[in-house]
Tab-separated table of C-alpha atoms in Angstrom:
chain	number	residue	atom	x	y	z
A	1407	MET	CA	-0.161	0.221	0.263
A	1408	SER	CA	1.392	3.435	-0.820
A	1409	PRO	CA	2.577	5.306	2.593
A	1410	VAL	CA	0.468	8.041	1.547
A	1411	ARG	CA	-2.851	5.856	1.579
A	1412	PRO	CA	-3.315	6.070	4.967
A	1413	LEU	CA	-2.691	9.489	5.588
A	1414	VAL	CA	-5.797	10.383	2.725
A	1415	CYS	CA	-7.718	8.599	4.399
A	1416	LEU	CA	-6.809	9.563	8.263
A	1417	GLY	CA	-6.660	13.125	7.316
A	1418	LEU	CA	-10.217	12.948	5.381
A	1419	LEU	CA	-11.811	10.937	8.813
A	1420	VAL	CA	-10.740	14.044	11.533
A	1421	CYS	CA	-11.741	17.038	9.532
A	1422	ALA	CA	-15.357	15.459	8.906
A	1423	ALA	CA	-15.881	16.756	12.006
A	1424	ALA	CA	-15.022	20.267	10.672
A	1425	PRO	CA	-16.331	21.995	7.708
A	1426	VAL	CA	-15.634	25.317	8.952
A	1427	SER	CA	-12.243	24.976	8.604
A	1428	ALA	CA	-10.377	22.818	5.561
A	1429	GLN	CA	-8.450	25.008	3.752
A	1430	VAL	CA	-7.995	27.539	6.375
A	1431	VAL	CA	-6.412	24.592	8.820
A	1432	SER	CA	-4.274	23.203	5.266
A	1433	GLU	CA	-2.809	26.660	4.523
A	1434	SER	CA	-1.833	27.334	8.031
A	1435	ASN	CA	-0.514	23.973	8.844
A	1436	ARG	CA	2.038	24.413	6.095
A	1437	GLU	CA	3.000	28.138	7.215
A	1438	ALA	CA	3.917	25.928	10.258
A	1439	GLY	CA	5.407	23.298	8.952
A	1440	GLN	CA	7.802	25.558	7.164
A	1441	VAL	CA	8.110	28.181	10.173
A	1442	SER	CA	9.245	24.748	12.715
A	1443	ALA	CA	11.428	22.273	12.535
A	1444	SER	CA	9.061	18.765	13.826
A	1445	ARG	CA	8.064	16.877	10.860
A	1446	TRP	CA	4.840	15.811	12.886
A	1447	ARG	CA	2.692	18.208	14.935
A	1448	ILE	CA	-0.526	17.088	16.904
A	1449	GLY	CA	-2.405	19.882	18.450
A	1450	LEU	CA	-6.123	20.810	19.317
A	1451	ALA	CA	-8.039	24.218	16.997
A	1452	VAL	CA	-11.028	25.659	17.549
A	1453	ALA	CA	-13.262	27.151	14.188
A	1454	SER	CA	-16.286	29.100	13.920
A	1455	ARG	CA	-17.480	29.212	9.893
A	1456	GLU	CA	-20.113	32.329	9.217
A	1457	GLY	CA	-22.914	31.156	7.096
A	1458	ILE	CA	-24.286	32.978	4.315
A	1459	TYR	CA	-26.834	30.085	3.210
A	1460	ALA	CA	-30.583	31.103	3.948
A	1461	GLY	CA	-31.524	30.777	8.066
A	1462	GLU	CA	-28.018	29.172	8.306
A	1463	ASP	CA	-26.811	29.244	11.263
A	1464	GLY	CA	-22.545	29.999	12.310
A	1465	ARG	CA	-20.625	27.027	12.901
A	1466	THR	CA	-18.739	25.983	15.897
A	1467	LEU	CA	-16.212	23.552	16.373
A	1468	VAL	CA	-13.919	22.246	17.918
A	1469	PHE	CA	-11.313	19.809	16.974
A	1470	PRO	CA	-7.565	17.845	16.432
A	1471	ASN	CA	-5.722	19.121	14.109
A	1472	VAL	CA	-3.254	17.275	12.708
A	1473	SER	CA	0.259	17.000	10.220
A	1474	TYR	CA	2.478	15.948	9.087
A	1475	GLU	CA	5.632	17.740	6.877
A	1476	GLY	CA	8.192	15.202	5.449
A	1477	GLU	CA	11.313	15.396	2.388
A	1478	ARG	CA	8.730	13.093	0.256
A	1479	PHE	CA	5.023	13.505	1.206
A	1480	PHE	CA	2.700	15.359	2.999
A	1481	TRP	CA	-0.445	15.754	5.318
A	1482	ARG	CA	-2.065	18.665	6.712
A	1483	GLY	CA	-5.693	17.981	7.991
A	1484	ALA	CA	-7.530	17.278	4.609
A	1485	GLN	CA	-4.998	17.429	2.900
A	1486	ALA	CA	-2.497	15.402	1.658
A	1487	GLY	CA	0.095	14.242	-0.810
A	1488	VAL	CA	3.586	13.988	-1.986
A	1489	HIS	CA	6.200	15.911	-2.762
A	1490	LEU	CA	7.022	16.761	-6.484
A	1491	PHE	CA	9.395	19.286	-7.154
A	1492	SER	CA	10.956	21.414	-5.119
A	1493	ARG	CA	14.924	23.607	-5.351
A	1494	GLY	CA	15.086	27.131	-4.394
A	1495	GLY	CA	12.633	28.711	-4.049
A	1496	PHE	CA	9.983	26.804	-6.444
A	1497	ALA	CA	7.994	24.359	-5.446
A	1498	LEU	CA	5.623	20.783	-7.011
A	1499	ASP	CA	3.233	19.453	-5.317
A	1500	GLY	CA	0.564	17.137	-6.417
A	1501	TYR	CA	-2.305	16.333	-3.302
A	1502	VAL	CA	-6.036	14.475	-2.200
A	1503	ALA	CA	-7.978	17.043	-0.398
A	1504	GLY	CA	-11.778	17.276	0.735
A	1505	ARG	CA	-13.894	20.003	0.096
A	1506	LEU	CA	-16.255	20.293	3.093
A	1507	ASP	CA	-18.454	22.574	1.644
A	1508	GLY	CA	-21.568	20.378	2.124
A	1509	VAL	CA	-24.969	21.511	3.479
A	1510	ASP	CA	-27.331	19.603	4.803
A	1511	ALA	CA	-30.875	20.920	3.868
A	1512	ASP	CA	-32.512	21.132	6.768
A	1513	ASP	CA	-29.027	23.325	7.385
A	1514	PHE	CA	-31.523	25.787	5.368
A	1515	GLY	CA	-34.388	28.658	7.416
A	1516	ALA	CA	-37.508	27.152	6.099
A	1517	PRO	CA	-38.896	30.794	6.587
A	1518	GLU	CA	-36.120	32.058	4.266
A	1519	LEU	CA	-36.485	30.615	1.780
A	1520	ALA	CA	-40.297	31.111	1.771
A	1521	GLU	CA	-40.213	34.469	1.274
A	1522	ARG	CA	-38.724	33.654	-1.851
A	1523	GLY	CA	-40.723	30.883	-3.306
A	1524	ILE	CA	-39.108	27.729	-2.574
A	1525	ASP	CA	-40.288	24.991	-0.131
A	1526	ARG	CA	-37.681	24.095	1.736
A	1527	ARG	CA	-38.836	19.856	2.179
A	1528	LEU	CA	-37.754	20.104	-2.180
A	1529	LEU	CA	-34.899	21.032	-1.228
A	1530	GLU	CA	-31.840	18.065	-1.751
A	1531	ASP	CA	-28.588	18.047	0.235
A	1532	ARG	CA	-24.885	19.688	-0.919
A	1533	ASP	CA	-22.944	17.137	-0.239
A	1534	ASP	CA	-18.817	17.347	0.690
A	1535	GLY	CA	-16.487	15.655	-1.599
A	1536	ALA	CA	-12.813	15.123	-2.765
A	1537	ASP	CA	-10.693	16.509	-4.896
A	1538	ALA	CA	-7.109	16.024	-6.121
A	1539	GLY	CA	-5.090	18.718	-7.482
A	1540	MET	CA	-1.747	20.585	-8.070
A	1541	SER	CA	0.335	23.320	-6.830
A	1542	ALA	CA	2.711	25.104	-7.537
A	1543	ARG	CA	4.582	27.732	-5.653
A	1544	TRP	CA	7.419	30.192	-5.780
A	1545	ARG	CA	8.709	31.891	-2.452
A	1546	GLY	CA	11.434	34.593	-2.965
A	1547	ALA	CA	12.123	38.010	-1.216
A	1548	ALA	CA	9.053	38.935	-2.178
A	1549	GLY	CA	7.151	36.713	-0.869
A	1550	GLU	CA	5.167	33.789	-2.376
A	1551	LEU	CA	2.604	33.029	-5.140
A	1552	GLU	CA	0.559	30.105	-5.359
A	1553	LEU	CA	-0.807	28.915	-8.697
A	1554	ASP	CA	-3.464	26.021	-8.149
A	1555	ALA	CA	-5.465	24.237	-9.347
A	1556	ARG	CA	-7.963	21.165	-8.611
A	1557	ALA	CA	-11.355	18.955	-9.956
A	1558	ASP	CA	-13.407	17.231	-7.962
A	1559	VAL	CA	-13.094	12.801	-7.982
A	1560	THR	CA	-16.142	11.488	-5.997
A	1561	SER	CA	-18.613	12.530	-8.981
A	1562	THR	CA	-20.272	15.045	-6.215
A	1563	SER	CA	-20.382	18.335	-8.515
A	1564	GLU	CA	-18.211	17.179	-11.297
A	1565	GLY	CA	-16.615	21.053	-11.243
A	1566	GLN	CA	-13.109	21.760	-10.171
A	1567	GLN	CA	-11.185	24.565	-9.288
A	1568	ALA	CA	-8.080	27.465	-9.958
A	1569	SER	CA	-6.829	29.782	-7.861
A	1570	VAL	CA	-3.878	32.333	-7.467
A	1571	THR	CA	-2.560	33.781	-4.511
A	1572	TYR	CA	-0.007	35.702	-3.020
A	1573	ARG	CA	1.194	35.170	0.510
A	1574	TYR	CA	3.646	37.740	2.350
A	1575	PRO	CA	5.385	36.412	5.785
A	1576	PHE	CA	7.188	38.936	8.141
A	1577	LYS	CA	8.435	38.892	11.210
A	1578	ALA	CA	6.702	41.355	13.630
A	1579	GLY	CA	8.551	40.821	17.796
A	1580	GLY	CA	8.409	36.658	18.556
A	1581	TRP	CA	5.416	37.042	15.637
A	1582	GLN	CA	5.415	34.809	13.044
A	1583	LEU	CA	2.312	36.811	10.178
A	1584	THR	CA	1.325	35.799	6.696
A	1585	PRO	CA	-1.400	37.580	5.160
A	1586	GLY	CA	-2.179	36.957	1.622
A	1587	VAL	CA	-4.787	38.219	-1.215
A	1588	GLY	CA	-6.211	36.200	-3.991
A	1589	VAL	CA	-8.909	34.979	-6.565
A	1590	ARG	CA	-10.859	31.797	-7.038
A	1591	TRP	CA	-12.665	30.191	-10.157
A	1592	LEU	CA	-14.622	28.491	-9.546
A	1593	SER	CA	-17.001	26.273	-12.837
A	1594	SER	CA	-19.803	26.599	-13.673
A	1595	ASP	CA	-20.515	22.749	-12.440
A	1596	LEU	CA	-18.897	23.213	-8.934
A	1597	ALA	CA	-20.527	27.267	-8.009
A	1598	ASP	CA	-23.906	25.553	-10.047
A	1599	TYR	CA	-23.560	22.125	-6.956
A	1600	TYR	CA	-23.107	24.016	-4.407
A	1601	TYR	CA	-25.025	28.145	-5.146
A	1602	GLY	CA	-27.210	26.340	-7.658
A	1603	THR	CA	-30.353	24.723	-7.697
A	1604	LEU	CA	-30.341	20.729	-8.467
A	1605	ASP	CA	-31.823	19.318	-11.568
A	1606	GLU	CA	-34.159	17.308	-9.753
A	1607	GLU	CA	-35.462	19.917	-7.364
A	1608	ILE	CA	-36.216	22.239	-10.511
A	1609	ALA	CA	-38.619	18.943	-11.848
A	1610	ARG	CA	-39.918	19.905	-8.220
A	1611	GLY	CA	-41.194	23.005	-8.801
A	1612	VAL	CA	-38.246	24.721	-7.579
A	1613	VAL	CA	-36.735	27.947	-8.943
A	1614	ARG	CA	-33.839	27.005	-11.389
A	1615	TYR	CA	-31.121	29.449	-10.914
A	1616	ARG	CA	-27.161	28.811	-12.059
A	1617	PRO	CA	-25.189	31.254	-11.596
A	1618	GLY	CA	-22.251	29.555	-13.743
A	1619	SER	CA	-18.696	30.607	-13.186
A	1620	VAL	CA	-17.595	32.600	-11.095
A	1621	THR	CA	-14.780	33.903	-9.434
A	1622	VAL	CA	-14.365	34.916	-6.158
A	1623	PRO	CA	-11.720	37.361	-4.424
A	1624	THR	CA	-10.428	36.469	-0.990
A	1625	ALA	CA	-8.215	37.471	1.715
A	1626	SER	CA	-6.242	36.565	4.190
A	1627	LEU	CA	-4.016	36.583	7.479
A	1628	ILE	CA	-1.543	33.385	9.637
A	1629	LEU	CA	-0.555	34.249	12.857
A	1630	MET	CA	1.831	32.209	14.594
A	1631	ARG	CA	4.083	32.156	17.957
A	1632	PRO	CA	6.267	29.717	18.970
A	1633	PHE	CA	6.656	29.237	22.581
A	1634	ALA	CA	7.805	26.590	25.133
A	1635	GLU	CA	10.091	25.590	22.856
A	1636	LYS	CA	8.023	22.410	20.855
A	1637	TRP	CA	4.688	24.542	21.036
A	1638	LEU	CA	3.362	26.918	18.380
A	1639	PHE	CA	0.205	29.079	18.932
A	1640	ILE	CA	-1.604	29.315	15.468
A	1641	ALA	CA	-3.926	31.909	14.314
A	1642	SER	CA	-5.906	32.040	10.977
A	1643	ALA	CA	-8.645	34.583	9.635
A	1644	GLU	CA	-9.952	34.357	4.808
A	1645	TYR	CA	-12.714	35.888	3.918
A	1646	ARG	CA	-13.869	34.986	1.196
A	1647	ARG	CA	-15.709	38.555	-1.174
A	1648	LEU	CA	-19.036	36.576	-3.230
A	1649	PRO	CA	-19.479	37.622	-6.772
A	1650	SER	CA	-23.766	39.048	-7.692
A	1651	ALA	CA	-24.147	35.912	-9.423
A	1652	LEU	CA	-23.385	33.812	-5.326
A	1653	ARG	CA	-25.831	36.662	-3.976
A	1654	ASP	CA	-28.144	36.952	-6.162
A	1655	SER	CA	-28.497	33.132	-5.540
A	1656	PRO	CA	-31.474	32.246	-3.900
A	1657	LEU	CA	-30.232	29.714	-1.145
A	1658	ILE	CA	-28.356	32.816	-0.515
A	1659	GLU	CA	-28.739	34.638	3.205
A	1660	ARG	CA	-29.978	38.495	1.868
A	1661	ASP	CA	-27.097	41.405	1.943
A	1662	THR	CA	-24.375	38.714	1.928
A	1663	ASP	CA	-21.175	40.137	1.141
A	1664	GLY	CA	-19.456	37.326	1.667
A	1665	GLY	CA	-17.990	34.634	4.615
A	1666	ALA	CA	-15.022	34.358	6.910
A	1667	THR	CA	-13.183	31.508	8.580
A	1668	VAL	CA	-11.565	31.737	11.707
A	1669	MET	CA	-9.915	29.444	13.361
A	1670	ILE	CA	-7.454	29.445	17.250
A	1671	GLY	CA	-5.333	26.362	18.524
A	1672	PHE	CA	-2.187	24.954	19.458
A	1673	SER	CA	0.446	22.481	18.064
A	1674	ARG	CA	3.176	20.747	19.474
A	1675	GLY	CA	5.878	19.292	17.290
A	1676	PHE	CA	7.618	15.922	17.526
């Protein structure tokens, strides 16, 4: 059995209970691996995601935060993969990652949907999935540029995502701060599945809405501070600004411009 396979399975199991934090945890753990000499990091984290769907409450969860950074393989929460190439400031990785953006039909607010002429009982769940992808990163004195492309491999949405992100890590006192800005492109299949109405719902009488492919601007900040030798404090936040095609969806809360995810945690290196 390939060494990466159990890491993928265990990573998805650990983070299946934490849909508020999949990508934020992965990016935070990668940054932690770059400032830590420890390959294994084990800790605890709490993450909160602002609800963007009509009537949806925000989610806050406490979960184990485990990561591994090896010469060949890595595991960062809901993402596991292989370092394909690394030279100088350039690195190329291949990976499998959980897409934990699913929402149960019961999580929507019935009154809020009724205002839009939608009966909640006619809606289907939006399921979690998993993507396979590749990322390329260039790191130098001016910061880090990352290109990432991934595609659904579970036939959940059958969609794709591509992103460009710029980050600039720097130190202030005993802290390391990494602000970042980027943009994500969601294919029509991906955006239609999570933000539009499905064929089976339309057949039951739900209004047809398909946003099509969209671009989503993002802004993020990761803060880290080592303490007590092998311990590390980690905090991160990410904001996604929804384009008009997503804000206009009948499934999205009125007057919602975007959504934020915040994570705070501790981990120990081994």
